[in-house]
């Protein structure tokens, strides 16, 4: 009986050892694939003139299938887009008051692409506002009363009331 018990424990130990070795081999072979299935993109976005960091810049990637990934820059102008499936992407970097930067890039498995971007300020265009242009369009079109005269009447009517509000009279 003791002989059968020892034999059973030996067989059990061999089975556990074999399963452990096979598990370690499988995990070792799969580890590179599990960690390197994606790419990443990072960098800084700065003003072209002074080199100052730009916060809140939109950094967008879109592939041919229409999948969109993106982020916005932090206060230091830094951005990072992690876990990007390898593919060819259309890059668009945009910020109000600056020209939009567009580019095409290809990301490969395991790559971390660093792309620093300088945005140029948009040339300012001003459109003069004239009272006739404002009055001829919009919700006040055809009205004979202007908004500024209405506000002036409201101010004078409140100011002419010298009585305090009832809840503050005490």
mmCIF file of N, CA, C and O in Angstrom, residues 58-140:
data_model
loop_
_atom_site.group_PDB
_atom_site.id
_atom_site.type_symbol
_atom_site.label_atom_id
_atom_site.label_comp_id
_atom_site.label_asym_id
_atom_site.label_seq_id
_atom_site.Cartn_x
_atom_site.Cartn_y
_atom_site.Cartn_z
ATOM 1 N N UNK A 58 -6.266 70.092 -30.719
ATOM 2 C CA UNK A 58 -6.831 68.797 -31.106
ATOM 3 C C UNK A 58 -5.870 68.064 -32.023
ATOM 4 O O UNK A 58 -5.483 68.596 -33.065
ATOM 5 N N UNK A 59 -5.499 66.838 -31.636
ATOM 6 C CA UNK A 59 -4.641 65.973 -32.448
ATOM 7 C C UNK A 59 -5.477 64.745 -32.792
ATOM 8 O O UNK A 59 -5.834 63.964 -31.914
ATOM 9 N N UNK A 60 -5.812 64.600 -34.078
ATOM 10 C CA UNK A 60 -6.755 63.573 -34.520
ATOM 11 C C UNK A 60 -6.089 62.667 -35.562
ATOM 12 O O UNK A 60 -5.431 63.150 -36.481
ATOM 13 N N UNK A 61 -6.306 61.349 -35.407
ATOM 14 C CA UNK A 61 -5.873 60.363 -36.393
ATOM 15 C C UNK A 61 -7.117 59.672 -36.942
ATOM 16 O O UNK A 61 -8.004 59.297 -36.185
ATOM 17 N N UNK A 62 -7.162 59.473 -38.268
ATOM 18 C CA UNK A 62 -8.278 58.754 -38.879
ATOM 19 C C UNK A 62 -7.717 57.830 -39.960
ATOM 20 O O UNK A 62 -6.927 58.254 -40.798
ATOM 21 N N UNK A 63 -8.138 56.550 -39.918
ATOM 22 C CA UNK A 63 -7.685 55.613 -40.943
ATOM 23 C C UNK A 63 -8.704 55.549 -42.076
ATOM 24 O O UNK A 63 -9.753 56.192 -42.032
ATOM 25 N N UNK A 64 -8.395 54.742 -43.097
ATOM 26 C CA UNK A 64 -9.257 54.648 -44.284
ATOM 27 C C UNK A 64 -10.628 54.067 -43.952
ATOM 28 O O UNK A 64 -11.609 54.350 -44.639
ATOM 29 N N UNK A 65 -10.718 53.273 -42.891
ATOM 30 C CA UNK A 65 -12.001 52.691 -42.484
ATOM 31 C C UNK A 65 -12.893 53.698 -41.774
ATOM 32 O O UNK A 65 -14.051 53.411 -41.496
ATOM 33 N N UNK A 66 -12.340 54.858 -41.434
ATOM 34 C CA UNK A 66 -13.107 55.881 -40.737
ATOM 35 C C UNK A 66 -12.955 55.854 -39.229
ATOM 36 O O UNK A 66 -13.581 56.643 -38.531
ATOM 37 N N UNK A 67 -12.124 54.932 -38.709
ATOM 38 C CA UNK A 67 -11.874 54.889 -37.264
ATOM 39 C C UNK A 67 -11.104 56.134 -36.850
ATOM 40 O O UNK A 67 -10.120 56.504 -37.494
ATOM 41 N N UNK A 68 -11.549 56.782 -35.769
ATOM 42 C CA UNK A 68 -10.945 58.030 -35.325
ATOM 43 C C UNK A 68 -10.380 57.853 -33.920
ATOM 44 O O UNK A 68 -11.046 57.321 -33.033
ATOM 45 N N UNK A 69 -9.150 58.299 -33.734
ATOM 46 C CA UNK A 69 -8.493 58.345 -32.431
ATOM 47 C C UNK A 69 -7.982 59.761 -32.251
ATOM 48 O O UNK A 69 -7.611 60.421 -33.222
ATOM 49 N N UNK A 70 -7.938 60.224 -31.021
ATOM 50 C CA UNK A 70 -7.433 61.573 -30.831
ATOM 51 C C UNK A 70 -7.283 61.952 -29.386
ATOM 52 O O UNK A 70 -7.647 61.205 -28.475
ATOM 53 N N UNK A 71 -6.738 63.139 -29.193
ATOM 54 C CA UNK A 71 -6.526 63.688 -27.869
ATOM 55 C C UNK A 71 -6.361 65.198 -27.998
ATOM 56 O O UNK A 71 -6.396 65.744 -29.091
ATOM 57 N N UNK A 72 -6.176 65.847 -26.865
ATOM 58 C CA UNK A 72 -5.886 67.284 -26.834
ATOM 59 C C UNK A 72 -4.612 67.482 -26.021
ATOM 60 O O UNK A 72 -4.320 66.702 -25.107
ATOM 61 N N UNK A 73 -3.877 68.528 -26.329
ATOM 62 C CA UNK A 73 -2.619 68.776 -25.625
ATOM 63 C C UNK A 73 -2.872 69.270 -24.205
ATOM 64 O O UNK A 73 -3.884 69.910 -23.918
ATOM 65 N N UNK A 74 -1.919 68.977 -23.319
ATOM 66 C CA UNK A 74 -2.000 69.416 -21.927
ATOM 67 C C UNK A 74 -1.410 70.824 -21.798
ATOM 68 O O UNK A 74 -1.027 71.427 -22.808
ATOM 69 N N UNK A 75 -1.318 71.392 -20.584
ATOM 70 C CA UNK A 75 -0.797 72.767 -20.432
ATOM 71 C C UNK A 75 0.635 72.962 -20.959
ATOM 72 O O UNK A 75 1.023 74.069 -21.300
ATOM 73 N N UNK A 76 1.408 71.880 -21.049
ATOM 74 C CA UNK A 76 2.778 71.984 -21.573
ATOM 75 C C UNK A 76 2.825 71.751 -23.083
ATOM 76 O O UNK A 76 3.900 71.696 -23.666
ATOM 77 N N UNK A 77 1.654 71.564 -23.706
ATOM 78 C CA UNK A 77 1.596 71.326 -25.144
ATOM 79 C C UNK A 77 1.869 69.879 -25.517
ATOM 80 O O UNK A 77 2.003 69.549 -26.687
ATOM 81 N N UNK A 78 1.928 68.973 -24.541
ATOM 82 C CA UNK A 78 2.236 67.564 -24.784
ATOM 83 C C UNK A 78 0.972 66.779 -25.107
ATOM 84 O O UNK A 78 -0.081 67.028 -24.534
ATOM 85 N N UNK A 79 1.098 65.838 -26.031
ATOM 86 C CA UNK A 79 -0.002 64.939 -26.340
ATOM 87 C C UNK A 79 0.541 63.526 -26.477
ATOM 88 O O UNK A 79 1.719 63.321 -26.774
ATOM 89 N N UNK A 80 -0.318 62.548 -26.229
ATOM 90 C CA UNK A 80 0.017 61.150 -26.471
ATOM 91 C C UNK A 80 -1.261 60.411 -26.852
ATOM 92 O O UNK A 80 -2.311 60.619 -26.250
ATOM 93 N N UNK A 81 -1.142 59.600 -27.886
ATOM 94 C CA UNK A 81 -2.241 58.731 -28.306
ATOM 95 C C UNK A 81 -1.704 57.308 -28.201
ATOM 96 O O UNK A 81 -0.919 56.879 -29.050
ATOM 97 N N UNK A 82 -2.089 56.577 -27.157
ATOM 98 C CA UNK A 82 -1.594 55.202 -26.997
ATOM 99 C C UNK A 82 -2.493 54.190 -27.705
ATOM 100 O O UNK A 82 -3.586 54.531 -28.158
ATOM 101 N N UNK A 83 -2.028 52.967 -27.790
ATOM 102 C CA UNK A 83 -2.812 51.831 -28.301
ATOM 103 C C UNK A 83 -3.456 52.105 -29.670
ATOM 104 O O UNK A 83 -4.648 51.940 -29.859
ATOM 105 N N UNK A 84 -2.636 52.518 -30.621
ATOM 106 C CA UNK A 84 -3.112 52.778 -31.977
ATOM 107 C C UNK A 84 -2.893 51.508 -32.805
ATOM 108 O O UNK A 84 -1.768 51.033 -32.913
ATOM 109 N N UNK A 85 -3.947 50.942 -33.389
ATOM 110 C CA UNK A 85 -3.748 49.777 -34.258
ATOM 111 C C UNK A 85 -2.872 50.162 -35.450
ATOM 112 O O UNK A 85 -3.043 51.237 -36.031
ATOM 113 N N UNK A 86 -1.911 49.316 -35.813
ATOM 114 C CA UNK A 86 -1.036 49.630 -36.947
ATOM 115 C C UNK A 86 -1.859 49.819 -38.228
ATOM 116 O O UNK A 86 -2.715 49.006 -38.540
ATOM 117 N N UNK A 87 -1.596 50.914 -38.935
ATOM 118 C CA UNK A 87 -2.353 51.232 -40.143
ATOM 119 C C UNK A 87 -1.797 52.525 -40.721
ATOM 120 O O UNK A 87 -0.924 53.166 -40.141
ATOM 121 N N UNK A 88 -2.338 52.925 -41.847
ATOM 122 C CA UNK A 88 -2.020 54.227 -42.448
ATOM 123 C C UNK A 88 -3.072 55.209 -41.932
ATOM 124 O O UNK A 88 -4.269 54.911 -41.971
ATOM 125 N N UNK A 89 -2.635 56.394 -41.484
ATOM 126 C CA UNK A 89 -3.542 57.357 -40.864
ATOM 127 C C UNK A 89 -3.410 58.734 -41.504
ATOM 128 O O UNK A 89 -2.344 59.134 -41.973
ATOM 129 N N UNK A 90 -4.522 59.439 -41.464
ATOM 130 C CA UNK A 90 -4.571 60.850 -41.826
ATOM 131 C C UNK A 90 -4.497 61.618 -40.516
ATOM 132 O O UNK A 90 -5.316 61.406 -39.618
ATOM 133 N N UNK A 91 -3.501 62.480 -40.375
ATOM 134 C CA UNK A 91 -3.295 63.271 -39.161
ATOM 135 C C UNK A 91 -3.833 64.672 -39.384
ATOM 136 O O UNK A 91 -3.572 65.288 -40.420
ATOM 137 N N UNK A 92 -4.582 65.187 -38.395
ATOM 138 C CA UNK A 92 -5.067 66.564 -38.444
ATOM 139 C C UNK A 92 -4.830 67.195 -37.080
ATOM 140 O O UNK A 92 -5.294 66.678 -36.061
ATOM 141 N N UNK A 93 -4.119 68.317 -37.067
ATOM 142 C CA UNK A 93 -3.831 69.048 -35.840
ATOM 143 C C UNK A 93 -4.448 70.427 -35.994
ATOM 144 O O UNK A 93 -4.079 71.177 -36.901
ATOM 145 N N UNK A 94 -5.408 70.768 -35.104
ATOM 146 C CA UNK A 94 -6.133 72.027 -35.273
ATOM 147 C C UNK A 94 -6.319 72.736 -33.936
ATOM 148 O O UNK A 94 -6.433 72.101 -32.883
ATOM 149 N N UNK A 95 -6.359 74.069 -34.042
ATOM 150 C CA UNK A 95 -6.540 74.925 -32.873
ATOM 151 C C UNK A 95 -7.100 76.249 -33.361
ATOM 152 O O UNK A 95 -6.689 76.767 -34.410
ATOM 153 N N UNK A 96 -8.043 76.814 -32.625
ATOM 154 C CA UNK A 96 -8.670 78.070 -33.026
ATOM 155 C C UNK A 96 -7.618 79.170 -33.122
ATOM 156 O O UNK A 96 -6.810 79.352 -32.224
ATOM 157 N N UNK A 97 -7.638 79.894 -34.225
ATOM 158 C CA UNK A 97 -6.709 80.991 -34.439
ATOM 159 C C UNK A 97 -5.406 80.570 -35.094
ATOM 160 O O UNK A 97 -4.513 81.382 -35.291
ATOM 161 N N UNK A 98 -5.282 79.275 -35.428
ATOM 162 C CA UNK A 98 -4.058 78.758 -36.046
ATOM 163 C C UNK A 98 -4.407 77.952 -37.285
ATOM 164 O O UNK A 98 -5.491 77.377 -37.385
ATOM 165 N N UNK A 99 -3.464 77.902 -38.236
ATOM 166 C CA UNK A 99 -3.660 77.086 -39.430
ATOM 167 C C UNK A 99 -3.665 75.611 -39.040
ATOM 168 O O UNK A 99 -2.895 75.185 -38.184
ATOM 169 N N UNK A 100 -4.518 74.827 -39.682
ATOM 170 C CA UNK A 100 -4.597 73.385 -39.431
ATOM 171 C C UNK A 100 -3.461 72.679 -40.156
ATOM 172 O O UNK A 100 -3.183 72.969 -41.319
ATOM 173 N N UNK A 101 -2.801 71.756 -39.454
ATOM 174 C CA UNK A 101 -1.732 70.953 -40.047
ATOM 175 C C UNK A 101 -2.335 69.601 -40.419
ATOM 176 O O UNK A 101 -3.015 68.969 -39.608
ATOM 177 N N UNK A 102 -2.084 69.169 -41.663
ATOM 178 C CA UNK A 102 -2.569 67.876 -42.140
ATOM 179 C C UNK A 102 -1.396 67.087 -42.693
ATOM 180 O O UNK A 102 -0.522 67.652 -43.344
ATOM 181 N N UNK A 103 -1.406 65.781 -42.440
ATOM 182 C CA UNK A 103 -0.328 64.922 -42.914
ATOM 183 C C UNK A 103 -0.840 63.489 -42.980
ATOM 184 O O UNK A 103 -1.863 63.155 -42.392
ATOM 185 N N UNK A 104 -0.121 62.651 -43.698
ATOM 186 C CA UNK A 104 -0.418 61.226 -43.759
ATOM 187 C C UNK A 104 0.768 60.488 -43.167
ATOM 188 O O UNK A 104 1.915 60.839 -43.444
ATOM 189 N N UNK A 105 0.496 59.484 -42.340
ATOM 190 C CA UNK A 105 1.576 58.724 -41.744
ATOM 191 C C UNK A 105 1.179 57.271 -41.602
ATOM 192 O O UNK A 105 0.003 56.930 -41.626
ATOM 193 N N UNK A 106 2.185 56.412 -41.486
ATOM 194 C CA UNK A 106 1.942 54.989 -41.319
ATOM 195 C C UNK A 106 2.575 54.544 -40.013
ATOM 196 O O UNK A 106 3.757 54.792 -39.769
ATOM 197 N N UNK A 107 1.773 53.905 -39.177
ATOM 198 C CA UNK A 107 2.257 53.412 -37.891
ATOM 199 C C UNK A 107 2.395 51.898 -37.967
ATOM 200 O O UNK A 107 1.507 51.211 -38.485
ATOM 201 N N UNK A 108 3.513 51.396 -37.447
ATOM 202 C CA UNK A 108 3.751 49.958 -37.471
ATOM 203 C C UNK A 108 3.724 49.404 -36.044
ATOM 204 O O UNK A 108 3.895 50.138 -35.072
ATOM 205 N N UNK A 109 3.518 48.120 -35.940
ATOM 206 C CA UNK A 109 3.405 47.444 -34.653
ATOM 207 C C UNK A 109 4.621 47.708 -33.774
ATOM 208 O O UNK A 109 5.753 47.600 -34.218
ATOM 209 N N UNK A 110 4.369 48.075 -32.526
ATOM 210 C CA UNK A 110 5.427 48.298 -31.544
ATOM 211 C C UNK A 110 6.107 49.651 -31.637
ATOM 212 O O UNK A 110 6.945 49.984 -30.808
ATOM 213 N N UNK A 111 5.755 50.480 -32.598
ATOM 214 C CA UNK A 111 6.400 51.776 -32.803
ATOM 215 C C UNK A 111 5.791 52.842 -31.892
ATOM 216 O O UNK A 111 4.587 52.868 -31.658
ATOM 217 N N UNK A 112 6.644 53.725 -31.386
ATOM 218 C CA UNK A 112 6.193 54.937 -30.719
ATOM 219 C C UNK A 112 6.734 56.103 -31.539
ATOM 220 O O UNK A 112 7.927 56.403 -31.485
ATOM 221 N N UNK A 113 5.865 56.712 -32.304
ATOM 222 C CA UNK A 113 6.243 57.811 -33.184
ATOM 223 C C UNK A 113 6.220 59.112 -32.402
ATOM 224 O O UNK A 113 5.229 59.435 -31.750
ATOM 225 N N UNK A 114 7.313 59.865 -32.451
ATOM 226 C CA UNK A 114 7.360 61.190 -31.829
ATOM 227 C C UNK A 114 7.244 62.223 -32.937
ATOM 228 O O UNK A 114 8.069 62.261 -33.848
ATOM 229 N N UNK A 115 6.211 63.048 -32.859
ATOM 230 C CA UNK A 115 5.967 64.069 -33.874
ATOM 231 C C UNK A 115 5.712 65.398 -33.175
ATOM 232 O O UNK A 115 4.659 65.604 -32.576
ATOM 233 N N UNK A 116 6.701 66.300 -33.208
ATOM 234 C CA UNK A 116 6.541 67.644 -32.647
ATOM 235 C C UNK A 116 6.009 68.552 -33.751
ATOM 236 O O UNK A 116 6.487 68.497 -34.884
ATOM 237 N N UNK A 117 5.029 69.385 -33.412
ATOM 238 C CA UNK A 117 4.318 70.167 -34.417
ATOM 239 C C UNK A 117 4.344 71.644 -34.043
ATOM 240 O O UNK A 117 4.112 72.004 -32.890
ATOM 241 N N UNK A 118 4.611 72.473 -35.045
ATOM 242 C CA UNK A 118 4.588 73.925 -34.868
ATOM 243 C C UNK A 118 3.395 74.467 -35.650
ATOM 244 O O UNK A 118 3.287 74.240 -36.851
ATOM 245 N N UNK A 119 2.512 75.185 -34.946
ATOM 246 C CA UNK A 119 1.327 75.769 -35.595
ATOM 247 C C UNK A 119 1.558 77.246 -35.868
ATOM 248 O O UNK A 119 2.058 77.979 -35.005
ATOM 249 N N UNK A 120 1.168 77.667 -37.062
ATOM 250 C CA UNK A 120 1.295 79.066 -37.470
ATOM 251 C C UNK A 120 -0.033 79.770 -37.252
ATOM 252 O O UNK A 120 -1.092 79.241 -37.600
ATOM 253 N N UNK A 121 0.026 80.987 -36.674
ATOM 254 C CA UNK A 121 -1.208 81.741 -36.453
ATOM 255 C C UNK A 121 -1.851 82.102 -37.778
ATOM 256 O O UNK A 121 -1.182 82.425 -38.745
ATOM 257 N N UNK A 122 -3.187 82.033 -37.794
ATOM 258 C CA UNK A 122 -3.959 82.373 -38.971
ATOM 259 C C UNK A 122 -3.925 83.879 -39.174
ATOM 260 O O UNK A 122 -3.995 84.638 -38.212
ATOM 261 N N UNK A 123 -3.833 84.297 -40.433
ATOM 262 C CA UNK A 123 -3.899 85.725 -40.732
ATOM 263 C C UNK A 123 -5.287 86.213 -40.344
ATOM 264 O O UNK A 123 -6.289 85.611 -40.713
ATOM 265 N N UNK A 124 -5.341 87.306 -39.587
ATOM 266 C CA UNK A 124 -6.631 87.815 -39.108
ATOM 267 C C UNK A 124 -7.386 88.501 -40.228
ATOM 268 O O UNK A 124 -6.824 89.235 -41.023
ATOM 269 N N UNK A 125 -8.660 88.238 -40.279
ATOM 270 C CA UNK A 125 -9.542 88.940 -41.211
ATOM 271 C C UNK A 125 -10.669 89.545 -40.389
ATOM 272 O O UNK A 125 -11.265 88.877 -39.547
ATOM 273 N N UNK A 126 -10.922 90.806 -40.610
ATOM 274 C CA UNK A 126 -11.985 91.477 -39.869
ATOM 275 C C UNK A 126 -13.061 91.927 -40.841
ATOM 276 O O UNK A 126 -12.770 92.359 -41.948
ATOM 277 N N UNK A 127 -14.285 91.806 -40.425
ATOM 278 C CA UNK A 127 -15.422 92.260 -41.204
ATOM 279 C C UNK A 127 -16.047 93.411 -40.434
ATOM 280 O O UNK A 127 -16.462 93.231 -39.290
ATOM 281 N N UNK A 128 -16.079 94.607 -41.020
ATOM 282 C CA UNK A 128 -16.656 95.736 -40.290
ATOM 283 C C UNK A 128 -18.138 95.521 -40.047
ATOM 284 O O UNK A 128 -18.868 95.077 -40.928
ATOM 285 N N UNK A 129 -18.578 95.812 -38.839
ATOM 286 C CA UNK A 129 -19.997 95.696 -38.487
ATOM 287 C C UNK A 129 -20.635 97.070 -38.625
ATOM 288 O O UNK A 129 -20.214 98.025 -38.009
ATOM 289 N N UNK A 130 -21.639 97.155 -39.466
ATOM 290 C CA UNK A 130 -22.356 98.416 -39.644
ATOM 291 C C UNK A 130 -23.770 98.248 -39.108
ATOM 292 O O UNK A 130 -24.345 97.169 -39.180
ATOM 293 N N UNK A 131 -24.348 99.305 -38.566
ATOM 294 C CA UNK A 131 -25.710 99.209 -38.040
ATOM 295 C C UNK A 131 -26.727 98.754 -39.091
ATOM 296 O O UNK A 131 -27.630 97.999 -38.786
ATOM 297 N N UNK A 132 -26.561 99.169 -40.346
ATOM 298 C CA UNK A 132 -27.524 98.766 -41.374
ATOM 299 C C UNK A 132 -27.386 97.280 -41.678
ATOM 300 O O UNK A 132 -28.375 96.613 -41.930
ATOM 301 N N UNK A 133 -26.170 96.761 -41.662
ATOM 302 C CA UNK A 133 -25.980 95.341 -41.925
ATOM 303 C C UNK A 133 -26.593 94.511 -40.809
ATOM 304 O O UNK A 133 -27.186 93.466 -41.052
ATOM 305 N N UNK A 134 -26.451 94.960 -39.581
ATOM 306 C CA UNK A 134 -27.013 94.234 -38.460
ATOM 307 C C UNK A 134 -28.539 94.295 -38.461
ATOM 308 O O UNK A 134 -29.207 93.326 -38.151
ATOM 309 N N UNK A 135 -29.115 95.439 -38.818
ATOM 310 C CA UNK A 135 -30.568 95.608 -38.779
ATOM 311 C C UNK A 135 -31.261 94.886 -39.928
ATOM 312 O O UNK A 135 -32.420 94.524 -39.817
ATOM 313 N N UNK A 136 -30.553 94.668 -41.039
ATOM 314 C CA UNK A 136 -31.204 94.061 -42.194
ATOM 315 C C UNK A 136 -31.218 92.538 -42.151
ATOM 316 O O UNK A 136 -31.768 91.919 -43.035
ATOM 317 N N UNK A 137 -30.613 91.938 -41.135
ATOM 318 C CA UNK A 137 -30.636 90.480 -41.048
ATOM 319 C C UNK A 137 -30.825 90.051 -39.601
ATOM 320 O O UNK A 137 -30.657 90.827 -38.678
ATOM 321 N N UNK A 138 -31.194 88.819 -39.414
ATOM 322 C CA UNK A 138 -31.317 88.271 -38.075
ATOM 323 C C UNK A 138 -32.692 88.464 -37.488
ATOM 324 O O UNK A 138 -33.632 88.881 -38.167
ATOM 325 N N UNK A 139 -32.829 88.178 -36.198
ATOM 326 C CA UNK A 139 -34.144 88.197 -35.570
ATOM 327 C C UNK A 139 -34.758 89.588 -35.448
ATOM 328 O O UNK A 139 -35.955 89.726 -35.289
ATOM 329 N N UNK A 140 -33.962 90.629 -35.540
ATOM 330 C CA UNK A 140 -34.500 91.986 -35.418
ATOM 331 C C UNK A 140 -34.788 92.628 -36.767
ATOM 332 O O UNK A 140 -35.118 93.801 -36.826
#
